[in-house]
XYZ file of C-alpha atoms in Angstrom:
287
model
C -2.544 -12.292 -26.725
C -6.272 -12.921 -26.326
C -6.397 -11.753 -22.702
C -8.333 -8.555 -21.955
C -8.173 -7.323 -18.387
C -11.221 -5.087 -18.841
C -13.361 -8.182 -18.204
C -11.679 -8.621 -14.809
C -10.701 -5.084 -13.774
C -11.454 -4.310 -10.143
C -12.150 -7.919 -9.191
C -11.047 -9.466 -5.892
C -7.611 -10.316 -7.307
C -7.055 -6.706 -8.342
C -8.044 -5.509 -4.882
C -5.326 -7.569 -3.198
C -2.682 -6.853 -5.851
C -3.294 -3.120 -5.996
C -3.617 -2.671 -2.241
C -0.203 -4.286 -1.798
C 1.350 -2.373 -4.711
C 0.180 0.897 -3.166
C 1.765 -0.054 0.167
C 5.045 -0.849 -1.609
C 5.057 2.546 -3.329
C 4.399 4.346 -0.048
C 7.179 2.397 1.630
C 9.692 3.327 -1.074
C 8.796 6.988 -0.526
C 10.019 6.878 3.061
C 13.379 7.871 1.561
C 13.815 10.998 -0.546
C 15.776 9.163 -3.228
C 13.943 8.395 -6.479
C 12.812 4.903 -7.442
C 11.329 3.257 -10.509
C 8.320 0.964 -10.899
C 8.788 -1.602 -13.666
C 5.429 -3.067 -14.709
C 6.071 -6.024 -17.010
C 2.482 -6.709 -18.139
C 0.874 -3.309 -17.868
C -2.427 -3.614 -19.778
C -4.190 -0.408 -20.808
C -3.698 1.434 -17.505
C -7.228 2.694 -16.889
C -10.514 0.800 -17.072
C -14.060 2.017 -17.626
C -16.288 -0.145 -15.446
C -19.365 1.143 -17.290
C -18.076 -0.385 -20.539
C -19.841 -3.302 -22.190
C -16.935 -5.628 -21.407
C -16.797 -4.826 -17.696
C -20.571 -4.941 -17.391
C -20.673 -8.307 -19.134
C -18.802 -10.081 -16.335
C -19.468 -7.672 -13.469
C -16.455 -9.042 -11.621
C -15.718 -5.642 -10.114
C -19.003 -5.802 -8.220
C -17.566 -8.598 -6.068
C -14.225 -6.813 -5.741
C -13.765 -3.061 -5.469
C -17.564 -2.673 -5.457
C -17.883 -4.605 -2.207
C -14.885 -2.866 -0.704
C -16.539 0.527 -1.147
C -20.039 -0.610 -0.224
C -19.606 -0.239 3.534
C -17.366 1.630 5.957
C -13.989 0.117 6.757
C -12.585 -0.650 10.202
C -10.033 2.040 11.125
C -6.982 -0.250 10.983
C -8.015 -1.587 7.567
C -8.753 1.919 6.290
C -5.200 2.944 7.181
C -3.696 0.079 5.169
C -5.975 0.733 2.196
C -5.687 4.528 2.253
C -3.229 5.034 -0.647
C -5.026 2.540 -2.889
C -8.507 3.934 -2.247
C -7.212 7.497 -2.510
C -6.389 6.825 -6.174
C -9.728 5.110 -6.834
C -11.603 8.053 -5.318
C -9.543 10.618 -7.234
C -10.484 8.878 -10.483
C -14.157 9.166 -9.543
C -14.449 12.713 -8.171
C -18.231 12.820 -8.500
C -18.632 9.664 -6.441
C -19.707 6.249 -7.566
C -17.377 3.897 -9.363
C -16.820 4.336 -13.082
C -13.050 4.340 -13.540
C -10.619 1.859 -12.079
C -6.809 2.112 -12.225
C -4.578 -0.559 -13.640
C -1.281 -0.995 -11.862
C 0.703 1.560 -13.937
C -1.912 4.268 -13.397
C -2.160 3.454 -9.697
C 1.587 3.714 -9.192
C 1.876 6.863 -11.277
C -0.857 8.669 -9.335
C 1.026 7.979 -6.098
C 4.381 9.219 -7.389
C 6.416 12.157 -6.203
C 8.098 14.329 -8.868
C 11.307 12.272 -8.725
C 9.724 8.810 -9.151
C 9.560 7.016 -12.495
C 7.504 4.366 -14.311
C 8.539 1.872 -16.976
C 5.501 0.002 -18.331
C 5.674 -2.867 -20.820
C 2.802 -4.130 -22.950
C 3.000 -6.607 -25.817
C -0.525 -6.537 -27.243
C -0.448 -3.881 -30.005
C -3.884 -2.377 -29.349
C -3.380 -2.308 -25.590
C 0.066 -0.777 -26.027
C -1.415 2.053 -28.127
C -4.090 2.706 -25.499
C -1.522 2.709 -22.709
C 0.814 4.942 -24.677
C -1.956 7.498 -25.232
C -2.816 7.453 -21.533
C 0.733 8.483 -20.611
C 1.408 10.683 -23.629
C 3.736 13.594 -22.764
C 4.271 12.294 -19.226
C 8.025 12.677 -18.729
C 7.956 10.497 -15.592
C 6.665 7.483 -17.543
C 8.176 5.385 -20.296
C 5.816 3.059 -22.188
C 7.399 0.297 -24.271
C 5.915 -2.153 -26.769
C 7.693 -5.246 -25.504
C 7.199 -8.752 -24.146
C 7.374 -8.034 -20.438
C 9.386 -11.148 -19.714
C 12.270 -9.655 -21.695
C 12.280 -6.551 -19.518
C 13.425 -8.633 -16.543
C 16.780 -8.763 -18.266
C 16.941 -5.725 -20.499
C 15.524 -3.130 -18.091
C 17.218 -4.132 -14.850
C 18.776 -2.715 -12.815
C 17.062 0.679 -13.123
C 19.346 3.686 -13.211
C 17.797 4.878 -9.935
C 19.162 1.691 -8.252
C 15.892 1.484 -6.299
C 12.722 -0.038 -7.610
C 9.580 -2.148 -7.532
C 9.171 -4.818 -10.198
C 5.580 -5.968 -10.733
C 5.186 -9.190 -12.724
C 1.525 -9.856 -13.458
C 1.286 -12.161 -16.511
C -2.093 -13.210 -17.949
C -1.435 -16.952 -17.519
C -2.782 -17.671 -20.998
C -0.353 -20.496 -21.735
C 1.028 -23.536 -19.935
C 4.187 -23.136 -17.916
C 3.622 -19.626 -16.577
C 4.332 -20.643 -12.963
C 7.697 -22.031 -14.070
C 8.290 -18.920 -16.139
C 7.673 -16.761 -13.075
C 10.357 -18.635 -11.145
C 12.842 -18.447 -14.015
C 12.112 -14.764 -14.630
C 12.524 -13.932 -10.959
C 15.861 -15.726 -10.765
C 17.124 -13.814 -13.802
C 15.911 -10.490 -12.441
C 17.349 -10.957 -8.945
C 20.765 -11.780 -10.379
C 20.742 -8.397 -12.143
C 18.990 -6.393 -9.423
C 19.278 -8.199 -6.063
C 18.119 -5.235 -3.996
C 14.848 -4.698 -5.850
C 11.395 -5.232 -4.388
C 9.556 -7.778 -6.539
C 5.814 -8.424 -6.538
C 4.697 -11.516 -8.468
C 1.011 -12.254 -9.033
C -0.356 -15.756 -9.644
C -3.825 -17.299 -9.997
C -5.308 -19.897 -7.687
C -7.717 -22.268 -9.365
C -8.586 -25.947 -9.438
C -5.527 -28.142 -10.024
C -3.146 -25.184 -10.120
C 0.399 -26.299 -9.145
C 0.692 -23.954 -6.172
C 2.636 -26.351 -3.927
C 5.141 -27.073 -6.683
C 5.400 -23.343 -7.462
C 6.189 -22.485 -3.860
C 8.732 -25.311 -3.670
C 10.492 -24.067 -6.815
C 10.636 -20.547 -5.375
C 12.237 -21.827 -2.175
C 14.807 -23.731 -4.205
C 16.020 -20.493 -5.828
C 17.733 -19.598 -2.565
C 16.350 -16.050 -2.634
C 16.574 -15.121 1.041
C 13.406 -13.087 1.747
C 10.082 -13.982 0.160
C 6.689 -13.201 1.679
C 3.520 -14.847 0.351
C -0.064 -13.531 0.537
C -3.060 -15.516 -0.703
C -6.775 -14.765 -0.867
C -9.318 -17.370 -1.906
C -12.936 -16.247 -2.212
C -14.693 -19.506 -3.058
C -14.330 -23.253 -3.226
C -12.729 -25.100 -6.118
C -14.690 -28.251 -5.328
C -17.007 -30.085 -7.668
C -17.339 -28.626 -11.141
C -15.880 -25.244 -10.225
C -13.722 -23.683 -12.926
C -11.941 -20.388 -13.313
C -10.291 -18.196 -10.745
C -11.098 -19.019 -7.127
C -8.259 -17.047 -5.553
C -5.002 -15.273 -6.182
C -1.618 -14.922 -4.591
C 1.321 -12.553 -4.389
C 4.978 -13.271 -3.783
C 6.872 -10.239 -2.481
C 10.658 -10.454 -2.583
C 12.568 -8.109 -0.261
C 9.307 -6.901 1.299
C 9.119 -3.827 3.518
C 9.500 -4.762 7.170
C 5.976 -3.426 7.782
C 4.232 -5.494 5.116
C 3.652 -8.697 7.075
C 1.875 -6.784 9.841
C -0.194 -4.883 7.291
C -1.222 -8.142 5.616
C -2.222 -9.549 9.001
C -4.673 -6.646 9.256
C -5.843 -6.645 5.646
C -6.253 -10.294 4.701
C -8.781 -11.386 7.371
C -10.908 -8.395 6.424
C -10.733 -9.129 2.692
C -11.667 -12.739 3.362
C -14.844 -11.640 5.123
C -15.781 -8.747 2.816
C -15.034 -10.443 -0.513
C -16.062 -14.036 0.286
C -18.311 -15.654 -2.323
C -18.995 -18.778 -0.273
C -18.150 -20.260 3.124
C -14.862 -21.707 1.873
C -13.143 -18.321 1.533
C -9.705 -18.185 3.122
C -6.687 -15.925 3.431
C -3.149 -16.313 4.688
C 0.252 -14.696 4.680
C 3.494 -16.476 5.465
C 7.205 -16.387 4.810
C 8.342 -18.705 2.046
C 11.912 -17.862 2.967
C 13.345 -15.493 5.519
C 11.701 -14.179 8.646
C 9.899 -17.356 9.646
C 9.596 -16.220 13.225
C 7.159 -13.531 12.065
C 4.879 -15.962 10.225
């Protein structure tokens, strides 16, 4: 309950997460039928990078700031187009003042038939999020522990959907909670596309986390990881981040193979930066 994403909005982890989320939304729109995005830990939805909090850390300067600092290779620009389209629309006079959280990003990419369900537990953040989407009939904002929504709000009535699980990792056991929450959700909504975010930092149990995910027996899970600096020596805090995508679009692995090497080079903070994508389960021949 102490976490405030404004200190981290637009950082390297957001770049990867939001670029992939935008690709998932675009993929779902290949069919005319409506779908729903369920965002379990939605935050406030829109972030002012000129605010005192964002300026205090300046993390966005090494994330979205670097991404926009120079031209993009054509293949990378194609992958990033829906994500950067939203960022640019929020800053019509140029520069970079406003940055979308995941619910705002998804909503700005929607067609008239698409829907958003956003959960936020923190009372102040919920009120801010609720005001942002006030009178928006395509969005439903709920004051709720997002973990509970993996049971109570699935399956969506549209029977098609993206479930984004992006917890703050404030307490011990969140990796285990991700696995348990995913298992519960997939039992209720096996055909959903799930996107799970997790931090990479010194001594994080990533190997054990991946092993536990494999042991769920969920048949198709794609992993993407971006590390921007070393965790050696006295390093603390976030050094990288990862995404697990369950039931990914068939195009996503190829798109990650274009995007991740570029992000590694553009967002690297030291020579130990790395990036990879691979199948945890499923289409191993494509990894």
